[in-house]
């Protein structure tokens, strides 16, 4: 896997002999101590600019999406198998690609 990192985000592109699957991506998020959940949306859907009080990680399972960080003017297109880690407080928006998208997202697991 190749990675791109800044203070607000890290992008990891899928490489390797195994095809990216929902099970592999979910397992990786769990190994990272995150609580995974799956979501999807239709083509060209836009999530407005937002931020969260926690870091989050997203894998693109199917389709594509563009993540935009307005404060740094960074645009990242994620395709099948790609992962993005977004820092807590980083303002971002998402635009779903022309074929729709299915993602598995990981957020910090609840403390016991």
PDB file of N, CA and C in Angstrom:
ATOM      1  N   UNK A   1       0.836  -1.174   0.000  1.00  0.00           N
ATOM      2  CA  UNK A   1       0.000   0.000   0.000  1.00  0.00           C
ATOM      3  C   UNK A   1       0.882   1.240   0.000  1.00  0.00           C
ATOM      4  N   UNK A   2       0.477   2.242  -0.761  1.00  0.00           N
ATOM      5  CA  UNK A   2       1.201   3.509  -0.740  1.00  0.00           C
ATOM      6  C   UNK A   2       0.381   4.503   0.069  1.00  0.00           C
ATOM      7  N   UNK A   3       1.057   5.445   0.715  1.00  0.00           N
ATOM      8  CA  UNK A   3       0.359   6.372   1.599  1.00  0.00           C
ATOM      9  C   UNK A   3       0.760   7.808   1.302  1.00  0.00           C
ATOM     10  N   UNK A   4      -0.195   8.709   1.482  1.00  0.00           N
ATOM     11  CA  UNK A   4       0.023  10.143   1.420  1.00  0.00           C
ATOM     12  C   UNK A   4      -0.469  10.691   2.747  1.00  0.00           C
ATOM     13  N   UNK A   5       0.322  11.564   3.394  1.00  0.00           N
ATOM     14  CA  UNK A   5      -0.075  12.046   4.710  1.00  0.00           C
ATOM     15  C   UNK A   5       0.167  13.542   4.844  1.00  0.00           C
ATOM     16  N   UNK A   6      -0.802  14.217   5.476  1.00  0.00           N
ATOM     17  CA  UNK A   6      -0.634  15.587   5.927  1.00  0.00           C
ATOM     18  C   UNK A   6      -1.116  15.607   7.377  1.00  0.00           C
ATOM     19  N   UNK A   7      -1.123  16.794   8.000  1.00  0.00           N
ATOM     20  CA  UNK A   7      -1.590  16.880   9.384  1.00  0.00           C
ATOM     21  C   UNK A   7      -3.067  16.528   9.527  1.00  0.00           C
ATOM     22  N   UNK A   8      -3.854  16.798   8.502  1.00  0.00           N
ATOM     23  CA  UNK A   8      -5.296  16.596   8.584  1.00  0.00           C
ATOM     24  C   UNK A   8      -5.777  15.267   8.013  1.00  0.00           C
ATOM     25  N   UNK A   9      -4.987  14.665   7.136  1.00  0.00           N
ATOM     26  CA  UNK A   9      -5.450  13.419   6.537  1.00  0.00           C
ATOM     27  C   UNK A   9      -4.292  12.529   6.128  1.00  0.00           C
ATOM     28  N   UNK A  10      -4.633  11.261   5.970  1.00  0.00           N
ATOM     29  CA  UNK A  10      -3.698  10.271   5.437  1.00  0.00           C
ATOM     30  C   UNK A  10      -4.493   9.435   4.448  1.00  0.00           C
ATOM     31  N   UNK A  11      -3.926   9.219   3.281  1.00  0.00           N
ATOM     32  CA  UNK A  11      -4.570   8.406   2.250  1.00  0.00           C
ATOM     33  C   UNK A  11      -3.693   7.195   1.986  1.00  0.00           C
ATOM     34  N   UNK A  12      -4.321   6.022   1.966  1.00  0.00           N
ATOM     35  CA  UNK A  12      -3.606   4.781   1.663  1.00  0.00           C
ATOM     36  C   UNK A  12      -4.303   4.137   0.470  1.00  0.00           C
ATOM     37  N   UNK A  13      -3.565   3.962  -0.609  1.00  0.00           N
ATOM     38  CA  UNK A  13      -4.096   3.317  -1.816  1.00  0.00           C
ATOM     39  C   UNK A  13      -3.913   1.809  -1.700  1.00  0.00           C
ATOM     40  N   UNK A  14      -4.915   1.059  -2.145  1.00  0.00           N
ATOM     41  CA  UNK A  14      -4.859  -0.399  -2.067  1.00  0.00           C
ATOM     42  C   UNK A  14      -3.906  -0.948  -3.114  1.00  0.00           C
ATOM     43  N   UNK A  15      -2.957  -1.761  -2.676  1.00  0.00           N
ATOM     44  CA  UNK A  15      -2.048  -2.483  -3.559  1.00  0.00           C
ATOM     45  C   UNK A  15      -1.889  -3.880  -2.990  1.00  0.00           C
ATOM     46  N   UNK A  16      -1.491  -4.790  -3.802  1.00  0.00           N
ATOM     47  CA  UNK A  16      -1.232  -6.129  -3.292  1.00  0.00           C
ATOM     48  C   UNK A  16      -1.950  -7.193  -4.078  1.00  0.00           C
ATOM     49  N   UNK A  17      -1.708  -8.420  -3.691  1.00  0.00           N
ATOM     50  CA  UNK A  17      -2.242  -9.551  -4.443  1.00  0.00           C
ATOM     51  C   UNK A  17      -3.686  -9.871  -4.075  1.00  0.00           C
ATOM     52  N   UNK A  18      -4.142  -9.474  -2.889  1.00  0.00           N
ATOM     53  CA  UNK A  18      -5.521  -9.746  -2.498  1.00  0.00           C
ATOM     54  C   UNK A  18      -6.429  -8.637  -3.003  1.00  0.00           C
ATOM     55  N   UNK A  19      -7.593  -9.026  -3.516  1.00  0.00           N
ATOM     56  CA  UNK A  19      -8.580  -8.026  -3.925  1.00  0.00           C
ATOM     57  C   UNK A  19      -9.194  -7.416  -2.673  1.00  0.00           C
ATOM     58  N   UNK A  20      -9.453  -6.117  -2.685  1.00  0.00           N
ATOM     59  CA  UNK A  20     -10.067  -5.500  -1.511  1.00  0.00           C
ATOM     60  C   UNK A  20     -11.495  -6.010  -1.334  1.00  0.00           C
ATOM     61  N   UNK A  21     -11.822  -6.430  -0.140  1.00  0.00           N
ATOM     62  CA  UNK A  21     -13.174  -6.896   0.165  1.00  0.00           C
ATOM     63  C   UNK A  21     -13.674  -6.184   1.412  1.00  0.00           C
ATOM     64  N   UNK A  22     -14.982  -6.163   1.572  1.00  0.00           N
ATOM     65  CA  UNK A  22     -15.586  -5.576   2.764  1.00  0.00           C
ATOM     66  C   UNK A  22     -15.037  -6.257   4.013  1.00  0.00           C
ATOM     67  N   UNK A  23     -14.899  -7.580   3.978  1.00  0.00           N
ATOM     68  CA  UNK A  23     -14.401  -8.316   5.148  1.00  0.00           C
ATOM     69  C   UNK A  23     -12.976  -7.898   5.511  1.00  0.00           C
ATOM     70  N   UNK A  24     -12.093  -7.766   4.518  1.00  0.00           N
ATOM     71  CA  UNK A  24     -10.709  -7.355   4.795  1.00  0.00           C
ATOM     72  C   UNK A  24     -10.650  -5.942   5.364  1.00  0.00           C
ATOM     73  N   UNK A  25     -11.437  -5.041   4.796  1.00  0.00           N
ATOM     74  CA  UNK A  25     -11.423  -3.654   5.247  1.00  0.00           C
ATOM     75  C   UNK A  25     -12.001  -3.538   6.658  1.00  0.00           C
ATOM     76  N   UNK A  26     -13.094  -4.246   6.912  1.00  0.00           N
ATOM     77  CA  UNK A  26     -13.701  -4.246   8.244  1.00  0.00           C
ATOM     78  C   UNK A  26     -12.721  -4.790   9.273  1.00  0.00           C
ATOM     79  N   UNK A  27     -12.059  -5.887   8.929  1.00  0.00           N
ATOM     80  CA  UNK A  27     -11.069  -6.492   9.829  1.00  0.00           C
ATOM     81  C   UNK A  27      -9.943  -5.506  10.141  1.00  0.00           C
ATOM     82  N   UNK A  28      -9.465  -4.791   9.135  1.00  0.00           N
ATOM     83  CA  UNK A  28      -8.378  -3.836   9.359  1.00  0.00           C
ATOM     84  C   UNK A  28      -8.808  -2.719  10.307  1.00  0.00           C
ATOM     85  N   UNK A  29     -10.026  -2.213  10.136  1.00  0.00           N
ATOM     86  CA  UNK A  29     -10.517  -1.168  11.036  1.00  0.00           C
ATOM     87  C   UNK A  29     -10.614  -1.691  12.469  1.00  0.00           C
ATOM     88  N   UNK A  30     -11.109  -2.913  12.622  1.00  0.00           N
ATOM     89  CA  UNK A  30     -11.186  -3.515  13.957  1.00  0.00           C
ATOM     90  C   UNK A  30      -9.796  -3.676  14.562  1.00  0.00           C
ATOM     91  N   UNK A  31      -8.821  -4.095  13.742  1.00  0.00           N
ATOM     92  CA  UNK A  31      -7.446  -4.237  14.220  1.00  0.00           C
ATOM     93  C   UNK A  31      -6.875  -2.892  14.672  1.00  0.00           C
ATOM     94  N   UNK A  32      -7.362  -1.819  14.081  1.00  0.00           N
ATOM     95  CA  UNK A  32      -6.915  -0.473  14.442  1.00  0.00           C
ATOM     96  C   UNK A  32      -7.680   0.084  15.647  1.00  0.00           C
ATOM     97  N   UNK A  33      -8.525  -0.746  16.266  1.00  0.00           N
ATOM     98  CA  UNK A  33      -9.273  -0.331  17.450  1.00  0.00           C
ATOM     99  C   UNK A  33     -10.489   0.524  17.154  1.00  0.00           C
ATOM    100  N   UNK A  34     -10.983   0.455  15.912  1.00  0.00           N
ATOM    101  CA  UNK A  34     -12.131   1.260  15.505  1.00  0.00           C
ATOM    102  C   UNK A  34     -13.389   0.411  15.420  1.00  0.00           C
ATOM    103  N   UNK A  35     -14.545   1.075  15.517  1.00  0.00           N
ATOM    104  CA  UNK A  35     -15.843   0.416  15.388  1.00  0.00           C
ATOM    105  C   UNK A  35     -16.337   0.643  13.955  1.00  0.00           C
ATOM    106  N   UNK A  36     -16.326  -0.396  13.119  1.00  0.00           N
ATOM    107  CA  UNK A  36     -16.719  -0.210  11.718  1.00  0.00           C
ATOM    108  C   UNK A  36     -18.234  -0.271  11.501  1.00  0.00           C
ATOM    109  N   UNK A  37     -18.699   0.504  10.537  1.00  0.00           N
ATOM    110  CA  UNK A  37     -20.076   0.400  10.065  1.00  0.00           C
ATOM    111  C   UNK A  37     -20.098   0.742   8.580  1.00  0.00           C
ATOM    112  N   UNK A  38     -21.031   0.137   7.881  1.00  0.00           N
ATOM    113  CA  UNK A  38     -21.128   0.284   6.429  1.00  0.00           C
ATOM    114  C   UNK A  38     -22.186   1.330   6.096  1.00  0.00           C
ATOM    115  N   UNK A  39     -21.917   2.114   5.058  1.00  0.00           N
ATOM    116  CA  UNK A  39     -22.913   3.034   4.530  1.00  0.00           C
ATOM    117  C   UNK A  39     -22.736   3.171   3.022  1.00  0.00           C
ATOM    118  N   UNK A  40     -23.779   3.659   2.363  1.00  0.00           N
ATOM    119  CA  UNK A  40     -23.708   3.853   0.912  1.00  0.00           C
ATOM    120  C   UNK A  40     -24.595   5.030   0.533  1.00  0.00           C
ATOM    121  N   UNK A  41     -24.375   5.508  -0.696  1.00  0.00           N
ATOM    122  CA  UNK A  41     -25.237   6.556  -1.212  1.00  0.00           C
ATOM    123  C   UNK A  41     -25.212   6.544  -2.733  1.00  0.00           C
ATOM    124  N   UNK A  42     -26.203   7.228  -3.292  1.00  0.00           N
ATOM    125  CA  UNK A  42     -26.391   7.263  -4.741  1.00  0.00           C
ATOM    126  C   UNK A  42     -25.395   8.191  -5.427  1.00  0.00           C
ATOM    127  N   UNK A  43     -25.305   8.029  -6.730  1.00  0.00           N
ATOM    128  CA  UNK A  43     -24.400   8.827  -7.564  1.00  0.00           C
ATOM    129  C   UNK A  43     -24.586  10.320  -7.326  1.00  0.00           C
ATOM    130  N   UNK A  44     -23.453  11.018  -7.249  1.00  0.00           N
ATOM    131  CA  UNK A  44     -23.389  12.478  -7.183  1.00  0.00           C
ATOM    132  C   UNK A  44     -23.974  13.102  -5.914  1.00  0.00           C
ATOM    133  N   UNK A  45     -24.301  12.281  -4.915  1.00  0.00           N
ATOM    134  CA  UNK A  45     -24.795  12.833  -3.647  1.00  0.00           C
ATOM    135  C   UNK A  45     -23.682  13.648  -2.991  1.00  0.00           C
ATOM    136  N   UNK A  46     -24.053  14.778  -2.388  1.00  0.00           N
ATOM    137  CA  UNK A  46     -23.057  15.650  -1.757  1.00  0.00           C
ATOM    138  C   UNK A  46     -23.339  15.787  -0.262  1.00  0.00           C
ATOM    139  N   UNK A  47     -22.315  15.509   0.519  1.00  0.00           N
ATOM    140  CA  UNK A  47     -22.362  15.763   1.958  1.00  0.00           C
ATOM    141  C   UNK A  47     -21.692  17.116   2.174  1.00  0.00           C
ATOM    142  N   UNK A  48     -22.402  18.051   2.787  1.00  0.00           N
ATOM    143  CA  UNK A  48     -21.857  19.382   3.013  1.00  0.00           C
ATOM    144  C   UNK A  48     -20.650  19.365   3.942  1.00  0.00           C
ATOM    145  N   UNK A  49     -19.997  20.505   4.033  1.00  0.00           N
ATOM    146  CA  UNK A  49     -18.810  20.629   4.882  1.00  0.00           C
ATOM    147  C   UNK A  49     -19.208  20.359   6.330  1.00  0.00           C
ATOM    148  N   UNK A  50     -18.393  19.542   6.989  1.00  0.00           N
ATOM    149  CA  UNK A  50     -18.640  19.148   8.370  1.00  0.00           C
ATOM    150  C   UNK A  50     -17.323  18.828   9.046  1.00  0.00           C
ATOM    151  N   UNK A  51     -17.355  18.690  10.345  1.00  0.00           N
ATOM    152  CA  UNK A  51     -16.201  18.202  11.099  1.00  0.00           C
ATOM    153  C   UNK A  51     -16.736  17.363  12.251  1.00  0.00           C
ATOM    154  N   UNK A  52     -15.859  16.590  12.859  1.00  0.00           N
ATOM    155  CA  UNK A  52     -16.253  15.700  13.945  1.00  0.00           C
ATOM    156  C   UNK A  52     -15.285  15.878  15.108  1.00  0.00           C
ATOM    157  N   UNK A  53     -15.742  15.577  16.298  1.00  0.00           N
ATOM    158  CA  UNK A  53     -14.906  15.672  17.482  1.00  0.00           C
ATOM    159  C   UNK A  53     -13.998  14.473  17.671  1.00  0.00           C
ATOM    160  N   UNK A  54     -13.963  13.613  16.670  1.00  0.00           N
ATOM    161  CA  UNK A  54     -13.125  12.415  16.723  1.00  0.00           C
ATOM    162  C   UNK A  54     -12.527  12.166  15.348  1.00  0.00           C
ATOM    163  N   UNK A  55     -11.424  11.452  15.317  1.00  0.00           N
ATOM    164  CA  UNK A  55     -10.847  11.037  14.030  1.00  0.00           C
ATOM    165  C   UNK A  55     -11.741   9.961  13.431  1.00  0.00           C
ATOM    166  N   UNK A  56     -11.684   9.823  12.108  1.00  0.00           N
ATOM    167  CA  UNK A  56     -12.417   8.730  11.477  1.00  0.00           C
ATOM    168  C   UNK A  56     -11.641   8.218  10.286  1.00  0.00           C
ATOM    169  N   UNK A  57     -11.907   6.975   9.959  1.00  0.00           N
ATOM    170  CA  UNK A  57     -11.267   6.318   8.817  1.00  0.00           C
ATOM    171  C   UNK A  57     -12.350   5.786   7.908  1.00  0.00           C
ATOM    172  N   UNK A  58     -12.139   5.909   6.605  1.00  0.00           N
ATOM    173  CA  UNK A  58     -13.099   5.438   5.606  1.00  0.00           C
ATOM    174  C   UNK A  58     -12.385   4.588   4.572  1.00  0.00           C
ATOM    175  N   UNK A  59     -12.952   3.437   4.262  1.00  0.00           N
ATOM    176  CA  UNK A  59     -12.524   2.641   3.116  1.00  0.00           C
ATOM    177  C   UNK A  59     -13.603   2.740   2.056  1.00  0.00           C
ATOM    178  N   UNK A  60     -13.218   2.902   0.818  1.00  0.00           N
ATOM    179  CA  UNK A  60     -14.145   2.838  -0.304  1.00  0.00           C
ATOM    180  C   UNK A  60     -14.251   1.368  -0.711  1.00  0.00           C
ATOM    181  N   UNK A  61     -15.424   0.779  -0.532  1.00  0.00           N
ATOM    182  CA  UNK A  61     -15.642  -0.639  -0.832  1.00  0.00           C
ATOM    183  C   UNK A  61     -16.033  -0.827  -2.295  1.00  0.00           C
ATOM    184  N   UNK A  62     -16.912   0.015  -2.787  1.00  0.00           N
ATOM    185  CA  UNK A  62     -17.382  -0.024  -4.181  1.00  0.00           C
ATOM    186  C   UNK A  62     -17.609   1.402  -4.655  1.00  0.00           C
ATOM    187  N   UNK A  63     -17.451   1.645  -5.951  1.00  0.00           N
ATOM    188  CA  UNK A  63     -17.690   2.968  -6.508  1.00  0.00           C
ATOM    189  C   UNK A  63     -16.529   3.907  -6.236  1.00  0.00           C
ATOM    190  N   UNK A  64     -16.860   5.189  -6.064  1.00  0.00           N
ATOM    191  CA  UNK A  64     -15.823   6.197  -5.812  1.00  0.00           C
ATOM    192  C   UNK A  64     -16.442   7.395  -5.108  1.00  0.00           C
ATOM    193  N   UNK A  65     -15.570   8.239  -4.570  1.00  0.00           N
ATOM    194  CA  UNK A  65     -16.009   9.481  -3.944  1.00  0.00           C
ATOM    195  C   UNK A  65     -14.839  10.443  -3.884  1.00  0.00           C
ATOM    196  N   UNK A  66     -15.165  11.727  -3.806  1.00  0.00           N
ATOM    197  CA  UNK A  66     -14.146  12.754  -3.648  1.00  0.00           C
ATOM    198  C   UNK A  66     -14.303  13.381  -2.269  1.00  0.00           C
ATOM    199  N   UNK A  67     -13.199  13.445  -1.533  1.00  0.00           N
ATOM    200  CA  UNK A  67     -13.172  14.109  -0.232  1.00  0.00           C
ATOM    201  C   UNK A  67     -12.447  15.439  -0.426  1.00  0.00           C
ATOM    202  N   UNK A  68     -13.064  16.516   0.051  1.00  0.00           N
ATOM    203  CA  UNK A  68     -12.489  17.853  -0.084  1.00  0.00           C
ATOM    204  C   UNK A  68     -12.311  18.459   1.297  1.00  0.00           C
ATOM    205  N   UNK A  69     -11.105  18.973   1.573  1.00  0.00           N
ATOM    206  CA  UNK A  69     -10.814  19.687   2.817  1.00  0.00           C
ATOM    207  C   UNK A  69     -10.680  21.170   2.469  1.00  0.00           C
ATOM    208  N   UNK A  70     -11.717  21.984   2.744  1.00  0.00           N
ATOM    209  CA  UNK A  70     -11.699  23.378   2.301  1.00  0.00           C
ATOM    210  C   UNK A  70     -10.598  24.225   2.939  1.00  0.00           C
ATOM    211  N   UNK A  71     -10.194  23.896   4.149  1.00  0.00           N
ATOM    212  CA  UNK A  71      -9.180  24.718   4.819  1.00  0.00           C
ATOM    213  C   UNK A  71      -7.801  24.577   4.193  1.00  0.00           C
ATOM    214  N   UNK A  72      -7.521  23.421   3.598  1.00  0.00           N
ATOM    215  CA  UNK A  72      -6.226  23.206   2.940  1.00  0.00           C
ATOM    216  C   UNK A  72      -6.378  23.093   1.425  1.00  0.00           C
ATOM    217  N   UNK A  73      -7.624  23.144   0.948  1.00  0.00           N
ATOM    218  CA  UNK A  73      -7.954  23.042  -0.476  1.00  0.00           C
ATOM    219  C   UNK A  73      -7.483  21.721  -1.087  1.00  0.00           C
ATOM    220  N   UNK A  74      -7.431  20.681  -0.276  1.00  0.00           N
ATOM    221  CA  UNK A  74      -7.031  19.361  -0.770  1.00  0.00           C
ATOM    222  C   UNK A  74      -8.246  18.605  -1.281  1.00  0.00           C
ATOM    223  N   UNK A  75      -8.071  17.937  -2.410  1.00  0.00           N
ATOM    224  CA  UNK A  75      -9.090  17.061  -2.987  1.00  0.00           C
ATOM    225  C   UNK A  75      -8.470  15.688  -3.158  1.00  0.00           C
ATOM    226  N   UNK A  76      -9.184  14.672  -2.696  1.00  0.00           N
ATOM    227  CA  UNK A  76      -8.702  13.299  -2.810  1.00  0.00           C
ATOM    228  C   UNK A  76      -9.829  12.447  -3.364  1.00  0.00           C
ATOM    229  N   UNK A  77      -9.565  11.739  -4.453  1.00  0.00           N
ATOM    230  CA  UNK A  77     -10.536  10.804  -5.010  1.00  0.00           C
ATOM    231  C   UNK A  77     -10.197   9.415  -4.495  1.00  0.00           C
ATOM    232  N   UNK A  78     -11.193   8.772  -3.890  1.00  0.00           N
ATOM    233  CA  UNK A  78     -11.030   7.412  -3.390  1.00  0.00           C
ATOM    234  C   UNK A  78     -11.751   6.448  -4.310  1.00  0.00           C
ATOM    235  N   UNK A  79     -11.078   5.359  -4.634  1.00  0.00           N
ATOM    236  CA  UNK A  79     -11.656   4.279  -5.438  1.00  0.00           C
ATOM    237  C   UNK A  79     -11.610   3.000  -4.626  1.00  0.00           C
ATOM    238  N   UNK A  80     -12.144   1.935  -5.170  1.00  0.00           N
ATOM    239  CA  UNK A  80     -12.251   0.664  -4.461  1.00  0.00           C
ATOM    240  C   UNK A  80     -10.938   0.289  -3.777  1.00  0.00           C
ATOM    241  N   UNK A  81     -11.028   0.067  -2.462  1.00  0.00           N
ATOM    242  CA  UNK A  81      -9.884  -0.356  -1.672  1.00  0.00           C
ATOM    243  C   UNK A  81      -9.114   0.766  -1.016  1.00  0.00           C
ATOM    244  N   UNK A  82      -9.310   2.011  -1.457  1.00  0.00           N
ATOM    245  CA  UNK A  82      -8.574   3.137  -0.886  1.00  0.00           C
ATOM    246  C   UNK A  82      -9.121   3.494   0.493  1.00  0.00           C
ATOM    247  N   UNK A  83      -8.229   4.000   1.333  1.00  0.00           N
ATOM    248  CA  UNK A  83      -8.585   4.404   2.696  1.00  0.00           C
ATOM    249  C   UNK A  83      -8.152   5.843   2.929  1.00  0.00           C
ATOM    250  N   UNK A  84      -8.986   6.569   3.670  1.00  0.00           N
ATOM    251  CA  UNK A  84      -8.613   7.904   4.123  1.00  0.00           C
ATOM    252  C   UNK A  84      -8.837   7.976   5.628  1.00  0.00           C
ATOM    253  N   UNK A  85      -7.866   8.534   6.331  1.00  0.00           N
ATOM    254  CA  UNK A  85      -7.973   8.803   7.763  1.00  0.00           C
ATOM    255  C   UNK A  85      -8.064  10.316   7.911  1.00  0.00           C
ATOM    256  N   UNK A  86      -9.134  10.783   8.534  1.00  0.00           N
ATOM    257  CA  UNK A  86      -9.377  12.217   8.694  1.00  0.00           C
ATOM    258  C   UNK A  86      -9.239  12.574  10.172  1.00  0.00           C
ATOM    259  N   UNK A  87      -8.417  13.561  10.464  1.00  0.00           N
ATOM    260  CA  UNK A  87      -8.151  13.966  11.848  1.00  0.00           C
ATOM    261  C   UNK A  87      -9.390  14.584  12.493  1.00  0.00           C
ATOM    262  N   UNK A  88      -9.482  14.457  13.803  1.00  0.00           N
ATOM    263  CA  UNK A  88     -10.558  15.103  14.559  1.00  0.00           C
ATOM    264  C   UNK A  88     -10.523  16.603  14.278  1.00  0.00           C
ATOM    265  N   UNK A  89     -11.690  17.177  14.037  1.00  0.00           N
ATOM    266  CA  UNK A  89     -11.785  18.614  13.802  1.00  0.00           C
ATOM    267  C   UNK A  89     -11.514  19.063  12.381  1.00  0.00           C
ATOM    268  N   UNK A  90     -11.050  18.171  11.516  1.00  0.00           N
ATOM    269  CA  UNK A  90     -10.760  18.552  10.123  1.00  0.00           C
ATOM    270  C   UNK A  90     -12.075  18.760   9.366  1.00  0.00           C
ATOM    271  N   UNK A  91     -12.257  19.951   8.826  1.00  0.00           N
ATOM    272  CA  UNK A  91     -13.457  20.219   8.035  1.00  0.00           C
ATOM    273  C   UNK A  91     -13.324  19.518   6.691  1.00  0.00           C
ATOM    274  N   UNK A  92     -14.394  18.832   6.272  1.00  0.00           N
ATOM    275  CA  UNK A  92     -14.351  18.079   5.020  1.00  0.00           C
ATOM    276  C   UNK A  92     -15.757  17.946   4.443  1.00  0.00           C
ATOM    277  N   UNK A  93     -15.808  17.723   3.145  1.00  0.00           N
ATOM    278  CA  UNK A  93     -17.063  17.394   2.470  1.00  0.00           C
ATOM    279  C   UNK A  93     -16.795  16.188   1.586  1.00  0.00           C
ATOM    280  N   UNK A  94     -17.864  15.517   1.190  1.00  0.00           N
ATOM    281  CA  UNK A  94     -17.742  14.330   0.339  1.00  0.00           C
ATOM    282  C   UNK A  94     -18.731  14.459  -0.808  1.00  0.00           C
ATOM    283  N   UNK A  95     -18.265  14.158  -2.012  1.00  0.00           N
ATOM    284  CA  UNK A  95     -19.130  14.051  -3.183  1.00  0.00           C
ATOM    285  C   UNK A  95     -19.003  12.635  -3.717  1.00  0.00           C
ATOM    286  N   UNK A  96     -20.127  11.953  -3.799  1.00  0.00           N
ATOM    287  CA  UNK A  96     -20.157  10.578  -4.289  1.00  0.00           C
ATOM    288  C   UNK A  96     -19.926  10.573  -5.797  1.00  0.00           C
ATOM    289  N   UNK A  97     -19.213   9.574  -6.277  1.00  0.00           N
ATOM    290  CA  UNK A  97     -18.896   9.446  -7.694  1.00  0.00           C
ATOM    291  C   UNK A  97     -20.095   9.067  -8.551  1.00  0.00           C
ATOM    292  N   UNK A  98     -19.905   8.990  -9.874  1.00  0.00           N
ATOM    293  CA  UNK A  98     -21.003   8.773 -10.818  1.00  0.00           C
ATOM    294  C   UNK A  98     -21.654   7.391 -10.742  1.00  0.00           C
ATOM    295  N   UNK A  99     -21.023   6.434 -10.094  1.00  0.00           N
ATOM    296  CA  UNK A  99     -21.604   5.090  -9.956  1.00  0.00           C
ATOM    297  C   UNK A  99     -22.123   4.827  -8.544  1.00  0.00           C
ATOM    298  N   UNK A 100     -22.149   5.852  -7.697  1.00  0.00           N
ATOM    299  CA  UNK A 100     -22.522   5.660  -6.301  1.00  0.00           C
ATOM    300  C   UNK A 100     -21.317   5.186  -5.503  1.00  0.00           C
ATOM    301  N   UNK A 101     -21.531   4.929  -4.221  1.00  0.00           N
ATOM    302  CA  UNK A 101     -20.432   4.487  -3.367  1.00  0.00           C
ATOM    303  C   UNK A 101     -20.964   3.619  -2.230  1.00  0.00           C
ATOM    304  N   UNK A 102     -20.149   2.654  -1.820  1.00  0.00           N
ATOM    305  CA  UNK A 102     -20.357   1.922  -0.578  1.00  0.00           C
ATOM    306  C   UNK A 102     -19.057   2.036   0.200  1.00  0.00           C
ATOM    307  N   UNK A 103     -19.162   2.389   1.468  1.00  0.00           N
ATOM    308  CA  UNK A 103     -17.983   2.577   2.313  1.00  0.00           C
ATOM    309  C   UNK A 103     -18.125   1.782   3.597  1.00  0.00           C
ATOM    310  N   UNK A 104     -16.998   1.523   4.216  1.00  0.00           N
ATOM    311  CA  UNK A 104     -16.992   1.077   5.601  1.00  0.00           C
ATOM    312  C   UNK A 104     -16.184   2.123   6.353  1.00  0.00           C
ATOM    313  N   UNK A 105     -16.809   2.667   7.384  1.00  0.00           N
ATOM    314  CA  UNK A 105     -16.218   3.757   8.159  1.00  0.00           C
ATOM    315  C   UNK A 105     -15.898   3.252   9.550  1.00  0.00           C
ATOM    316  N   UNK A 106     -14.781   3.700  10.086  1.00  0.00           N
ATOM    317  CA  UNK A 106     -14.403   3.331  11.443  1.00  0.00           C
ATOM    318  C   UNK A 106     -14.312   4.561  12.319  1.00  0.00           C
ATOM    319  N   UNK A 107     -14.964   4.491  13.468  1.00  0.00           N
ATOM    320  CA  UNK A 107     -14.882   5.557  14.460  1.00  0.00           C
ATOM    321  C   UNK A 107     -14.365   4.950  15.757  1.00  0.00           C
ATOM    322  N   UNK A 108     -13.875   5.782  16.654  1.00  0.00           N
ATOM    323  CA  UNK A 108     -13.334   5.226  17.899  1.00  0.00           C
ATOM    324  C   UNK A 108     -14.366   4.361  18.620  1.00  0.00           C
ATOM    325  N   UNK A 109     -13.927   3.200  19.062  1.00  0.00           N
ATOM    326  CA  UNK A 109     -14.809   2.293  19.795  1.00  0.00           C
ATOM    327  C   UNK A 109     -15.136   2.903  21.153  1.00  0.00           C
ATOM    328  N   UNK A 110     -16.340   2.645  21.631  1.00  0.00           N
ATOM    329  CA  UNK A 110     -16.741   3.153  22.942  1.00  0.00           C
ATOM    330  C   UNK A 110     -15.853   2.542  24.022  1.00  0.00           C
ATOM    331  N   UNK A 111     -15.470   3.366  24.966  1.00  0.00           N
ATOM    332  CA  UNK A 111     -14.650   2.865  26.079  1.00  0.00           C
ATOM    333  C   UNK A 111     -15.534   2.127  27.064  1.00  0.00           C
ATOM    334  N   UNK A 112     -14.979   1.080  27.640  1.00  0.00           N
ATOM    335  CA  UNK A 112     -15.747   0.294  28.617  1.00  0.00           C
ATOM    336  C   UNK A 112     -15.277   0.582  30.004  1.00  0.00           C
TER     337      UNK A 112
END
